[in-house]
Coordinates of C-alpha atoms in Angstrom, one line a residue:
Chain A
M726 CA -34.8 42.4 36.5
S727 CA -31.7 41.3 34.7
V728 CA -31.4 38.1 32.6
D729 CA -28.2 36.2 32.3
L730 CA -28.5 35.3 28.8
E731 CA -25.4 33.2 28.7
K732 CA -27.2 30.7 31.1
I733 CA -29.9 30.3 28.7
L734 CA -27.6 29.8 25.7
R735 CA -25.6 27.3 27.3
P736 CA -26.9 23.6 27.1
T737 CA -27.2 21.6 30.5
E738 CA -24.7 19.1 30.3
A739 CA -25.6 15.6 31.1
P740 CA -23.1 13.6 33.4
M741 CA -20.9 11.4 31.4
K742 CA -18.4 8.9 32.7
P743 CA -14.8 9.8 31.4
Y744 CA -13.2 7.8 28.9
E745 CA -10.3 5.7 30.5
P746 CA -7.2 6.2 28.4
K747 CA -5.5 3.3 26.6
Y748 CA -2.5 2.8 24.3
M749 CA -1.8 0.5 21.5
L750 CA 1.0 -0.4 19.2
L751 CA 0.9 0.5 15.5
A752 CA 2.4 -1.6 12.7
S753 CA 5.4 0.9 12.8
G754 CA 6.0 -0.3 16.5
E755 CA 5.1 3.2 17.8
A756 CA 2.6 3.5 20.8
V757 CA -0.4 5.7 20.2
V758 CA -2.3 6.9 23.3
V759 CA -6.0 7.5 23.1
R760 CA -7.1 9.8 25.8
Q761 CA -10.1 12.1 26.4
V762 CA -9.4 15.8 26.1
F763 CA -11.5 18.5 27.8
R764 CA -12.2 22.2 27.3
D765 CA -8.8 23.5 28.4
E766 CA -7.1 21.5 25.6
I767 CA -9.4 22.3 22.8
P768 CA -7.5 25.6 21.7
D769 CA -4.4 23.2 21.3
L770 CA -6.5 21.1 19.0
L771 CA -8.1 23.9 16.9
K772 CA -4.6 25.1 15.6
H773 CA -3.8 21.7 14.1
V774 CA -7.2 21.3 12.6
E775 CA -7.4 24.7 10.9
P776 CA -4.7 24.0 8.2
L777 CA -6.7 20.9 7.1
I778 CA -9.8 23.1 6.2
H779 CA -7.7 24.0 3.2
V780 CA -6.8 20.5 2.0
E781 CA -9.2 19.8 -0.8
R782 CA -8.5 16.1 -0.9
D783 CA -10.3 13.0 0.6
F784 CA -12.9 15.5 2.2
Y785 CA -10.3 17.0 4.6
D786 CA -11.8 20.2 3.8
L787 CA -15.3 19.2 4.8
V788 CA -14.4 17.2 7.7
A789 CA -11.8 19.6 9.2
S790 CA -14.3 22.4 8.9
R791 CA -16.9 20.6 10.6
V792 CA -14.6 19.3 13.3
Y793 CA -13.4 22.8 13.9
A794 CA -16.9 24.0 14.4
E795 CA -17.7 21.2 16.9
L796 CA -14.7 21.8 18.8
L797 CA -15.2 25.5 19.0
G798 CA -18.9 24.8 20.0
Y799 CA -17.9 22.6 22.6
Y800 CA -15.1 25.1 24.0
Q801 CA -17.7 27.9 23.9
Y802 CA -20.5 25.9 25.5
R803 CA -22.7 25.7 22.4
F804 CA -22.8 22.0 21.9
Q805 CA -24.8 19.5 24.0
D806 CA -23.0 16.5 25.6
Q807 CA -20.0 16.3 23.5
Y808 CA -16.9 14.4 24.1
V809 CA -13.5 14.5 22.4
L810 CA -10.8 11.9 22.2
A811 CA -7.3 12.6 21.0
L812 CA -4.8 9.9 19.7
Q813 CA -1.2 11.0 20.2
V814 CA 2.1 9.4 19.1
D815 CA 4.9 10.5 21.3
G816 CA 2.9 13.7 22.0
E817 CA 2.3 14.4 18.4
L818 CA -1.4 14.7 17.4
A819 CA -2.4 11.8 15.1
A820 CA -6.1 11.8 15.2
I821 CA -9.1 13.4 16.7
V822 CA -12.4 11.5 17.1
N823 CA -15.8 13.1 18.7
G824 CA -19.3 12.4 19.3
R825 CA -22.1 13.1 21.7
Q826 CA -24.7 11.3 23.8
V827 CA -28.3 12.0 22.4
N828 CA -29.7 10.3 25.6
P829 CA -28.6 7.7 28.0
R830 CA -29.5 5.0 25.5
L831 CA -28.4 6.6 22.3
G832 CA -25.0 7.9 21.0
L833 CA -24.2 10.0 18.1
S834 CA -20.9 9.7 16.2
L835 CA -19.6 13.0 15.0
H836 CA -16.1 12.8 13.2
T837 CA -13.0 10.9 12.8
L838 CA -10.2 13.1 11.7
A839 CA -6.9 11.4 10.9
L840 CA -3.8 13.8 11.1
R841 CA -1.5 11.0 10.1
R842 CA -2.2 8.8 7.4
G843 CA -1.8 4.9 7.2
L844 CA -1.3 2.5 10.0
R845 CA -5.0 2.4 10.9
I846 CA -4.7 5.4 13.1
G847 CA -8.2 6.7 12.2
A848 CA -9.7 3.1 12.5
H849 CA -8.2 2.8 16.0
G850 CA -9.7 6.1 17.0
F851 CA -13.2 5.2 15.6
A852 CA -13.1 1.8 17.5
A853 CA -12.1 3.8 20.7
K854 CA -15.1 6.1 20.4
M855 CA -17.4 3.2 19.7
E856 CA -16.1 1.6 22.9
Y857 CA -16.7 4.7 24.7
H858 CA -20.3 4.8 23.6
I859 CA -21.2 1.2 24.2
D860 CA -18.9 0.0 26.9
T861 CA -18.5 3.2 29.1
L862 CA -21.6 5.2 28.5
G863 CA -23.9 2.2 27.9
H864 CA -25.4 3.2 24.9
D865 CA -27.5 0.7 23.0
E866 CA -26.4 1.9 19.5
V867 CA -24.7 4.7 18.0
L868 CA -25.8 6.7 14.9
I869 CA -23.3 7.2 12.3
V870 CA -22.8 8.5 8.8
A871 CA -19.6 8.7 6.7
E872 CA -18.7 11.9 4.7
S873 CA -15.9 10.3 2.7
P874 CA -15.5 7.0 0.9
I875 CA -12.6 6.1 3.1
G876 CA -14.8 6.4 6.1
F877 CA -17.8 4.6 4.4
R878 CA -15.4 1.6 3.9
R879 CA -14.0 1.7 7.3
W880 CA -17.3 2.1 9.4
M881 CA -20.3 0.9 7.2
I882 CA -18.6 -2.0 5.6
E883 CA -15.9 -3.2 8.2
Y884 CA -18.4 -3.1 11.1
K885 CA -21.4 -4.1 8.9
L886 CA -23.5 -1.3 10.3
E887 CA -27.3 -1.4 10.1
K888 CA -29.3 1.0 8.2
R889 CA -31.5 3.6 10.1
F890 CA -32.4 5.5 7.0
D891 CA -35.6 6.8 8.7
I892 CA -33.5 8.9 11.1
P893 CA -31.9 11.9 9.7
H894 CA -28.3 12.2 11.2
E895 CA -27.4 15.5 12.8
L896 CA -24.6 15.8 10.3
G897 CA -26.3 17.2 7.2
G898 CA -29.5 15.4 7.8
V899 CA -28.5 12.5 5.8
P900 CA -29.6 9.0 6.4
S901 CA -28.2 7.4 9.5
W902 CA -26.5 4.0 9.8
A903 CA -26.1 2.4 13.3
L904 CA -23.7 0.3 15.3
T905 CA -25.7 -1.7 17.8
R906 CA -24.0 -3.5 20.8
E907 CA -24.4 -6.7 19.0
L908 CA -22.5 -5.5 16.0
F909 CA -19.9 -4.1 18.3
D910 CA -19.4 -7.3 20.1
R911 CA -19.0 -9.2 16.7
A912 CA -16.4 -6.7 15.6
R913 CA -14.6 -6.6 18.9
S914 CA -12.0 -9.2 18.5
K915 CA -10.9 -8.0 15.2
L916 CA -11.2 -4.4 15.1
V917 CA -10.9 -3.0 18.8
V918 CA -7.7 -3.2 20.5
G919 CA -5.8 -1.2 23.3
R920 CA -4.2 -1.8 26.6
R921 CA -5.0 -0.3 30.0
P922 CA -3.4 1.3 32.1
V923 CA -1.5 3.3 30.1
P924 CA 2.2 3.3 31.3
P925 CA 2.5 6.6 33.5
E926 CA 5.3 8.0 31.3
L927 CA 3.5 7.4 28.0
L928 CA 0.4 9.2 29.4
A929 CA 2.5 12.0 31.0
K930 CA 4.1 12.6 27.5
A931 CA 0.7 12.9 25.9
K932 CA -0.7 15.2 28.5
E933 CA 2.3 17.4 28.6
K934 CA 1.7 19.1 25.2
I935 CA -0.3 18.4 22.2
L936 CA 2.3 18.5 19.5
P937 CA 1.7 19.3 15.9
P938 CA 1.5 16.5 13.4
S939 CA 4.8 15.9 11.8
D940 CA 3.4 14.6 8.5
P941 CA -0.1 16.1 8.0
P942 CA -2.2 15.6 5.0
T943 CA -1.3 18.5 2.5
P944 CA -3.4 20.0 -0.4
A945 CA -3.1 17.7 -3.5
L946 CA -0.8 18.8 -6.2
D947 CA -3.2 17.7 -8.9
P948 CA -6.4 19.5 -9.0
L949 CA -8.1 16.2 -10.2
A950 CA -7.4 14.6 -7.0
A951 CA -10.2 16.3 -5.0
T952 CA -12.8 15.2 -7.7
R953 CA -11.3 11.6 -7.9
A954 CA -11.7 11.2 -4.2
K955 CA -15.5 11.5 -4.5
Y956 CA -15.7 8.3 -6.0
D957 CA -14.4 5.1 -4.4
P958 CA -15.1 2.1 -6.5
T959 CA -14.1 -0.5 -3.9
A960 CA -16.6 0.8 -1.5
T961 CA -19.2 1.0 -4.1
A962 CA -18.6 -2.5 -5.3
L963 CA -18.5 -3.8 -1.7
V964 CA -21.8 -2.3 -0.6
Q965 CA -23.5 -3.3 -3.8
Q966 CA -22.4 -6.8 -3.2
R967 CA -23.6 -6.8 0.4
W968 CA -27.0 -5.4 -0.6
E969 CA -27.5 -8.0 -3.3
M970 CA -26.7 -10.7 -0.8
E971 CA -29.2 -9.1 1.7
K972 CA -31.8 -9.1 -1.1
G973 CA -31.1 -12.7 -1.8
A974 CA -31.6 -13.4 2.0
D975 CA -35.0 -11.5 2.1
S976 CA -36.5 -13.4 -0.8
A977 CA -35.3 -16.7 0.5
Chain B
M1285 CA 25.4 -10.8 -31.7
R1286 CA 26.2 -7.1 -30.6
E1287 CA 26.6 -6.3 -26.9
V1288 CA 23.8 -4.3 -25.5
Y1289 CA 24.2 -1.5 -22.9
V1290 CA 22.0 0.7 -20.8
A1291 CA 22.3 4.4 -21.7
G1292 CA 19.4 5.9 -19.6
I1293 CA 16.9 5.1 -17.0
G1294 CA 13.6 6.8 -15.7
I1295 CA 11.0 6.1 -13.2
T1296 CA 7.9 7.8 -11.8
T1297 CA 6.8 7.8 -8.2
F1298 CA 4.8 4.6 -7.6
T1299 CA 1.7 5.5 -5.8
R1300 CA -2.0 6.3 -6.9
L1301 CA -1.3 8.6 -9.8
E1302 CA -4.0 10.7 -11.0
Y1303 CA -2.4 11.0 -14.5
P1304 CA -3.5 9.3 -17.6
L1305 CA -1.7 6.0 -18.5
V1306 CA 0.1 7.2 -21.6
E1307 CA 1.4 10.4 -19.5
I1308 CA 2.8 8.1 -16.8
A1309 CA 4.7 6.1 -19.5
S1310 CA 5.8 9.4 -21.2
Y1311 CA 7.1 10.9 -17.9
A1312 CA 9.2 7.8 -17.2
S1313 CA 10.6 7.7 -20.7
M1314 CA 11.2 11.4 -20.8
M1315 CA 13.4 11.0 -17.8
A1316 CA 15.2 8.1 -19.5
L1317 CA 15.7 10.0 -22.5
K1318 CA 17.1 12.9 -20.7
D1319 CA 19.3 10.8 -18.6
A1320 CA 20.7 9.1 -21.8
G1321 CA 21.0 12.6 -23.5
I1322 CA 19.1 11.6 -26.6
T1323 CA 15.9 12.8 -28.2
E1324 CA 15.4 10.1 -30.9
V1325 CA 15.1 6.2 -30.8
D1326 CA 14.7 3.7 -33.5
Q1327 CA 12.2 1.5 -31.7
L1328 CA 10.3 1.5 -28.5
Y1329 CA 8.5 -1.3 -26.6
V1330 CA 5.8 -0.4 -23.9
A1331 CA 5.2 -3.2 -21.3
N1332 CA 1.8 -3.3 -20.0
M1333 CA -0.6 -5.8 -18.7
G1334 CA -3.9 -4.4 -18.1
A1335 CA -4.5 -1.5 -20.1
P1336 CA -7.2 -2.9 -22.5
R1337 CA -9.1 -4.3 -19.5
V1338 CA -8.6 -1.6 -16.9
N1339 CA -7.9 1.5 -18.8
H1340 CA -10.0 0.7 -21.8
Q1341 CA -6.8 1.6 -24.0
T1342 CA -4.9 -0.6 -26.5
A1343 CA -1.9 0.1 -28.9
L1344 CA 0.2 1.7 -26.1
G1345 CA 3.4 1.5 -28.2
S1346 CA 2.0 4.0 -30.8
A1347 CA 0.3 6.2 -28.3
V1348 CA 3.6 6.6 -26.3
A1349 CA 5.6 7.1 -29.5
D1350 CA 3.3 9.9 -30.5
S1351 CA 3.0 11.4 -26.9
L1352 CA 6.9 11.6 -26.9
S1353 CA 7.2 12.9 -30.4
L1354 CA 9.4 10.0 -31.2
L1355 CA 7.8 9.5 -34.6
P1356 CA 8.4 7.6 -36.9
A1357 CA 10.2 5.1 -34.6
G1358 CA 8.8 1.6 -34.5
A1359 CA 6.6 0.9 -31.7
A1360 CA 4.7 -2.0 -30.0
A1361 CA 3.1 -2.9 -26.8
I1362 CA 4.2 -6.1 -25.0
E1363 CA 2.0 -7.9 -22.7
N1364 CA 3.5 -10.9 -20.7
G1365 CA 1.5 -10.8 -17.3
P1366 CA 3.6 -9.5 -14.5
A1367 CA 6.7 -10.5 -16.5
S1368 CA 5.8 -7.9 -19.2
G1369 CA 8.4 -5.4 -18.2
A1370 CA 11.5 -8.0 -18.4
A1371 CA 10.0 -9.5 -21.5
A1372 CA 10.0 -6.1 -23.2
I1373 CA 13.6 -5.5 -22.2
K1374 CA 14.4 -8.8 -23.7
A1375 CA 12.8 -7.6 -27.0
G1376 CA 14.7 -4.5 -26.8
F1377 CA 18.0 -6.5 -26.4
Q1378 CA 17.2 -8.5 -29.4
A1379 CA 16.5 -5.5 -31.6
V1380 CA 19.9 -4.0 -30.6
A1381 CA 21.9 -7.2 -30.4
S1382 CA 20.7 -8.2 -33.7
G1383 CA 21.8 -5.0 -35.4
M1384 CA 18.4 -4.0 -36.5
D1385 CA 18.3 -0.9 -34.1
D1386 CA 20.9 1.3 -32.3
V1387 CA 18.6 2.7 -29.7
V1388 CA 15.6 1.1 -28.2
L1389 CA 13.4 2.7 -25.4
V1390 CA 11.7 0.1 -23.1
A1391 CA 8.9 1.7 -21.0
G1392 CA 6.8 -0.4 -18.5
V1393 CA 3.4 1.4 -17.2
E1394 CA 0.4 0.4 -15.4
R1395 CA -2.4 2.3 -13.7
M1396 CA -4.2 -0.3 -11.7
R1397 CA -5.9 1.9 -9.3
E1398 CA -8.3 3.0 -11.9
V1399 CA -10.6 0.3 -10.8
N1400 CA -11.4 -1.0 -7.3
N1401 CA -9.4 -3.6 -5.5
L1402 CA -11.7 -6.5 -6.4
E1403 CA -11.5 -5.7 -10.1
A1404 CA -7.7 -5.1 -9.8
T1405 CA -7.3 -8.6 -8.2
D1406 CA -9.6 -10.1 -10.7
F1407 CA -7.7 -8.6 -13.6
V1408 CA -4.5 -10.0 -12.4
A1409 CA -6.1 -13.3 -11.8
T1410 CA -6.9 -13.6 -15.5
L1411 CA -3.3 -15.0 -15.9
T1412 CA -4.5 -18.1 -14.2
H1413 CA -5.7 -21.2 -16.1
P1414 CA -9.3 -20.1 -17.1
L1415 CA -10.7 -23.7 -16.7
A1416 CA -8.6 -25.3 -14.0
E1417 CA -8.1 -22.2 -11.8
Y1418 CA -9.8 -18.8 -12.6
I1419 CA -13.4 -20.3 -12.7
Y1420 CA -12.8 -21.7 -9.0
G1421 CA -12.0 -18.3 -7.9
V1422 CA -8.2 -18.5 -7.6
T1423 CA -6.5 -15.3 -7.1
L1424 CA -2.8 -14.6 -6.8
P1425 CA -2.9 -14.0 -3.0
A1426 CA -4.6 -17.5 -2.9
H1427 CA -1.9 -19.2 -4.9
A1428 CA 0.6 -17.5 -2.9
A1429 CA -1.0 -18.5 0.2
M1430 CA -1.2 -22.1 -0.7
F1431 CA 2.4 -22.0 -1.9
A1432 CA 3.5 -20.5 1.5
R1433 CA 1.6 -23.2 3.4
L1434 CA 3.4 -25.9 1.6
Y1435 CA 6.7 -24.2 2.1
M1436 CA 6.3 -23.8 5.7
E1437 CA 5.3 -27.4 5.9
K1438 CA 8.2 -28.8 3.9
Y1439 CA 11.1 -26.3 4.9
G1440 CA 10.1 -25.0 8.2
V1441 CA 9.4 -21.4 7.2
T1442 CA 7.3 -19.5 9.6
E1443 CA 5.0 -16.5 9.6
R1444 CA 7.8 -14.8 11.3
H1445 CA 10.2 -15.4 8.4
L1446 CA 7.5 -14.0 6.1
A1447 CA 7.1 -11.0 8.3
M1448 CA 10.7 -10.3 8.3
V1449 CA 10.9 -10.1 4.7
G1450 CA 8.0 -7.7 4.8
V1451 CA 9.7 -5.6 7.5
K1452 CA 13.1 -5.7 5.4
N1453 CA 11.6 -4.5 2.2
Q1454 CA 9.1 -2.0 3.4
N1455 CA 11.7 -0.2 5.5
A1456 CA 14.1 -0.5 2.7
A1457 CA 11.6 1.5 0.7
L1458 CA 12.2 4.4 3.0
N1459 CA 15.5 5.0 1.4
N1460 CA 13.8 5.1 -2.1
V1461 CA 11.8 8.3 -2.8
W1462 CA 10.1 6.8 -5.6
A1463 CA 8.6 4.0 -3.6
H1464 CA 4.9 3.7 -2.9
L1465 CA 5.2 2.8 0.8
Q1466 CA 6.8 5.4 3.0
Q1467 CA 5.9 4.1 6.2
G1468 CA 8.2 1.9 8.5
I1469 CA 6.9 -1.1 10.1
T1470 CA 8.3 -3.4 12.8
L1471 CA 8.0 -7.1 13.8
E1472 CA 6.5 -6.0 17.0
G1473 CA 3.8 -4.0 15.3
I1474 CA 2.9 -6.5 12.8
L1475 CA 3.4 -9.8 14.6
D1476 CA 4.4 -9.8 18.2
S1477 CA 2.1 -7.2 19.9
P1478 CA -1.5 -7.8 21.2
E1479 CA -2.6 -5.4 18.3
A1480 CA -0.8 -7.2 15.6
M1481 CA -3.8 -9.1 14.4
T1482 CA -5.7 -6.0 13.8
N1483 CA -2.7 -4.0 12.3
N1484 CA -1.9 -7.1 10.2
P1485 CA -4.8 -9.3 9.4
Y1486 CA -4.9 -12.5 7.5
V1487 CA -5.7 -11.8 3.9
A1488 CA -5.2 -15.5 2.7
E1489 CA -3.8 -17.4 5.7
P1490 CA -1.0 -17.7 6.3
L1491 CA -0.3 -14.5 4.4
R1492 CA -1.2 -11.3 6.1
F1493 CA -1.7 -7.9 5.0
F1494 CA 1.9 -6.9 5.1
D1495 CA 3.0 -10.1 3.2
A1496 CA 1.4 -8.5 0.1
C1497 CA 2.6 -5.8 -2.1
P1498 CA 0.5 -2.8 -2.7
V1499 CA -1.7 -2.2 -5.7
S1500 CA 0.2 0.7 -7.4
D1501 CA 0.2 3.0 -10.5
G1502 CA 3.5 3.8 -11.8
G1503 CA 5.9 3.9 -14.9
A1504 CA 9.6 3.1 -15.6
A1505 CA 11.8 3.2 -18.7
I1506 CA 15.2 2.0 -19.7
I1507 CA 17.2 3.0 -23.0
L1508 CA 19.1 0.1 -24.6
V1509 CA 21.9 1.0 -27.0
S1510 CA 24.7 -0.7 -28.9
K1511 CA 28.4 -0.3 -27.4
E1512 CA 29.4 2.3 -29.9
K1513 CA 26.3 4.5 -29.1
A1514 CA 26.9 4.0 -25.4
Q1515 CA 30.6 5.0 -25.8
E1516 CA 29.3 7.9 -27.8
L1517 CA 26.9 9.1 -25.2
G1518 CA 29.6 8.9 -22.3
R1519 CA 27.3 7.3 -19.8
P1520 CA 28.7 4.6 -17.4
L1521 CA 29.1 1.4 -19.3
I1522 CA 26.5 -1.0 -18.1
R1523 CA 26.0 -3.8 -20.2
L1524 CA 22.9 -6.2 -20.2
S1525 CA 25.2 -9.4 -20.1
G1526 CA 22.7 -12.1 -19.5
I1527 CA 19.0 -12.9 -20.1
G1528 CA 17.1 -16.0 -19.5
Q1529 CA 13.4 -16.8 -19.9
A1530 CA 11.4 -20.0 -19.1
T1531 CA 7.9 -21.2 -18.7
D1532 CA 6.2 -23.7 -16.6
T1533 CA 2.7 -25.4 -16.7
H1534 CA -0.1 -22.9 -16.7
A1535 CA -2.1 -24.7 -14.1
V1536 CA 0.0 -25.0 -10.8
F1537 CA -1.6 -28.3 -9.9
E1538 CA -0.1 -29.9 -12.8
R1539 CA 3.5 -29.4 -11.5
Q1540 CA 5.2 -32.4 -10.0
E1541 CA 6.3 -30.5 -6.9
P1542 CA 4.4 -27.4 -6.3
T1543 CA 7.1 -25.8 -4.0
D1544 CA 9.6 -25.9 -6.9
L1545 CA 9.7 -23.1 -9.3
P1546 CA 11.6 -24.7 -12.2
A1547 CA 11.0 -21.6 -14.5
V1548 CA 12.8 -19.5 -12.1
H1549 CA 15.5 -21.9 -11.9
K1550 CA 16.0 -22.2 -15.7
A1551 CA 15.7 -18.6 -16.4
A1552 CA 18.4 -17.8 -13.8
Q1553 CA 20.7 -20.6 -15.0
D1554 CA 20.5 -19.5 -18.6
A1555 CA 21.1 -15.8 -17.7
Y1556 CA 24.2 -17.0 -15.7
E1557 CA 25.5 -18.9 -18.7
M1558 CA 25.0 -16.2 -21.0
S1559 CA 26.7 -13.7 -18.9
G1560 CA 29.4 -16.1 -17.8
L1561 CA 28.7 -15.5 -14.1
R1562 CA 27.7 -17.6 -11.3
P1563 CA 25.3 -16.8 -8.4
E1564 CA 28.1 -16.0 -6.0
D1565 CA 29.3 -13.3 -8.5
I1566 CA 26.1 -11.2 -8.2
D1567 CA 26.6 -8.2 -5.9
V1568 CA 23.0 -7.1 -5.7
A1569 CA 19.5 -8.6 -6.7
E1570 CA 16.0 -7.5 -7.3
L1571 CA 13.7 -10.6 -6.8
H1572 CA 9.8 -10.5 -7.5
D1573 CA 8.4 -10.2 -3.9
A1574 CA 4.9 -9.7 -4.8
F1575 CA 4.4 -11.8 -1.9
T1576 CA 7.0 -12.3 0.9
I1577 CA 7.3 -16.0 0.5
L1578 CA 8.3 -15.4 -3.1
E1579 CA 11.4 -13.7 -2.2
I1580 CA 12.6 -16.6 0.0
A1581 CA 11.8 -19.2 -2.6
E1582 CA 13.2 -17.4 -5.5
S1583 CA 16.4 -16.5 -3.6
E1584 CA 16.9 -20.3 -3.6
E1585 CA 15.8 -20.9 -7.1
V1586 CA 18.3 -18.4 -8.6
G1587 CA 21.0 -20.2 -6.6
F1588 CA 21.8 -17.7 -4.0
F1589 CA 21.1 -20.3 -1.3
P1590 CA 20.4 -24.1 -1.2
K1591 CA 16.8 -25.1 -1.6
G1592 CA 14.9 -24.7 1.6
E1593 CA 17.7 -22.4 3.3
G1594 CA 16.5 -19.1 2.0
H1595 CA 14.7 -18.2 5.3
I1596 CA 17.8 -19.3 7.3
A1597 CA 19.8 -16.8 5.2
L1598 CA 17.2 -14.1 5.8
E1599 CA 17.5 -14.7 9.6
K1600 CA 21.3 -14.2 9.5
G1601 CA 20.7 -10.9 7.5
E1602 CA 22.5 -12.2 4.5
T1603 CA 19.8 -10.6 2.3
A1604 CA 19.7 -7.3 4.0
L1605 CA 21.7 -4.1 2.9
G1606 CA 25.4 -5.1 4.0
G1607 CA 24.6 -8.7 3.9
R1608 CA 26.2 -11.3 1.6
I1609 CA 23.7 -10.9 -1.3
P1610 CA 21.5 -7.9 -0.7
I1611 CA 17.9 -8.3 -2.1
N1612 CA 15.5 -5.7 -2.9
V1613 CA 17.3 -2.7 -1.3
G1614 CA 15.0 -0.3 -3.0
G1615 CA 11.9 -1.8 -1.4
G1616 CA 11.3 -4.6 -3.8
L1617 CA 7.5 -5.0 -4.9
K1618 CA 6.5 -5.1 -1.4
G1619 CA 7.7 -1.5 -0.6
R1620 CA 8.4 0.2 -4.0
G1621 CA 4.9 -1.1 -5.2
H1622 CA 3.9 -3.4 -8.0
P1623 CA 2.3 -1.7 -11.1
V1624 CA 2.6 -5.0 -13.0
G1625 CA 3.6 -4.1 -16.4
A1626 CA 6.2 -1.6 -14.9
T1627 CA 7.8 -3.9 -12.5
G1628 CA 10.3 -5.6 -14.7
V1629 CA 11.6 -2.4 -15.9
A1630 CA 11.6 -0.9 -12.4
Q1631 CA 13.8 -3.8 -11.2
A1632 CA 16.3 -3.0 -14.0
W1633 CA 16.0 0.7 -13.1
E1634 CA 17.1 -0.2 -9.5
I1635 CA 19.9 -2.5 -10.5
V1636 CA 21.4 0.2 -12.9
T1637 CA 21.1 2.9 -10.3
Q1638 CA 23.1 0.5 -8.1
L1639 CA 25.7 -0.2 -10.6
R1640 CA 26.2 3.5 -11.3
G1641 CA 26.6 4.1 -7.4
D1642 CA 23.6 6.3 -7.3
G1643 CA 21.6 4.4 -4.7
E1644 CA 22.5 6.9 -1.9
K1645 CA 21.4 5.6 1.4
R1646 CA 20.4 2.2 -0.1
Q1647 CA 23.8 1.9 -2.1
V1648 CA 25.3 -1.5 -2.1
E1649 CA 28.8 -0.8 -1.6
G1650 CA 31.2 -1.5 -4.7
A1651 CA 28.2 -3.1 -6.7
R1652 CA 29.4 -4.1 -10.2
T1653 CA 27.0 -7.0 -11.0
G1654 CA 23.1 -7.1 -10.5
L1655 CA 20.3 -9.6 -11.3
T1656 CA 16.6 -9.1 -11.6
L1657 CA 14.0 -11.7 -11.7
N1658 CA 10.7 -10.9 -13.0
F1659 CA 8.1 -13.5 -12.1
G1660 CA 5.1 -13.9 -14.4
G1661 CA 1.9 -16.0 -13.9
F1662 CA 2.5 -18.1 -10.7
G1663 CA 5.9 -18.8 -11.9
N1664 CA 4.8 -20.0 -15.3
N1665 CA 6.7 -17.2 -17.3
V1666 CA 9.9 -16.0 -15.8
V1667 CA 12.5 -13.7 -17.1
C1668 CA 15.9 -13.1 -15.5
L1669 CA 18.3 -10.3 -16.4
I1670 CA 21.9 -9.8 -15.4
F1671 CA 23.7 -6.4 -15.7
V1672 CA 27.4 -5.9 -15.3
R1673 CA 29.2 -2.5 -14.9
E1674 CA 32.3 -2.6 -17.3
D1675 CA 34.1 0.8 -17.0

């Protein structure tokens, strides 16, 4: 009797509603399209992610390595219920965000990789994936971790995430944080933007081809840069301030 | 009093720099020395505001002198808040004009990103009145916001005008490779689109994110020499022809009319008088736009426009490159960045670049006269410099 081992290796994918594309204007006046990409486009993303594995700055090396593995895992049917959103400016890849559904009530954020810095592109991408989890997939909450101080400032501090330290996150087994529906609703007016439907020509341009980023992050000239990025005094100060306030509230 | 000329200029990129403070100052200084074609100076002044507090370093003058092997030249650090740079240039001018020294190096440097944004904001706020302002939590963005609100009510300035200054200067920085911000912005993206409030949130209403300059590290340097030395070196003859400096009340609330900036007015008037020029004689200007409202207010106080009409001139494009009096064509503090102690020297660097005709894409055609305004405190210590090309 023969066994189709591939069938055993492949996860059974849960049905997930697709993400409805949207677009928004950046401070530069450029329009960025956020859309879901599927398996057929993953090879186009991989070639733009790979160079960032060698950028030892702001944790690009770590995040790009993991994103590469996640995308490859998705492409080769070795990742359970993953989705990928791409942000494109005039066809050019500006950011990739991904996550997965743990169960119909729980989402898990994987990564936010900005290929173009500034202009809140990464922040817009993160907001879009939270929107996907909460509004489209109907998750009650999303488990999140940050692997860089910049991410910590953007997610944990700006969204005022709740601690779920008893739950190890799938990324490295570190303590999780959570965005609940309530927190998302509170952040919605300030942090979540975008317009639908996307004008057909804008969407067509994005779908036509995923163009390489014109100004991607590059390796730091100064070897100290990688070390220095490991400590972000602003995030440290802000979170310390918040925890002090929480302690005060608890004791009151 | 002898005439004083600029023989050399240097600058570092303004951004988050990973190098020690003294190295930043030394790099800019080496560029200026190389530009002048000299290896020795009689005196050097290093302008800086925050090193003792932010970088845990004092006595920058001697540190830079040794770093550059300029020993045994005289050296001193000068701290005068955000106007440290121009104050140090004034000291350099006095040294040469008096005949005490022939060659003076003036460097400005700051490494503000050593600390977090909260500490950086706090260290700049230490220039406010300790009992009347600081203890109540007043910061410079808060001061500028209150000033902007009053200006809007009194003169009809709107958030659109503020945003126009931001767009003008940040986009001007795209023509300056040394500038911190290398990202263009549009009014649509930061003001008019449904996403504008997220792209450009209020930081201290009515001021938004893009109304404020970035927190930067950086250094700039300038070499001041006597006329004989300038002729000997064969560099373009650019004379520091006018200097004015004035102070105002430490606490802003003590001012008779808080929308007036009398120290700016007085410093500019004194500089005009010393140089024998009038506002309409100035070809290009560097104003201290730490916040967008300041460029509008200062453009009036230095006499380019009548009081309350700076925003109208802005609307007409009179302050843009190609306009009647181009302001901050290298990005200003808003686009180039604002390492506080370096700013006054960087403004002089930009004007000298313009008067030499080296401004490339941002060059003001035929510029022969230029003005800088370095605004310390919240307008309580202001230095105005006027440069003239003579050859």
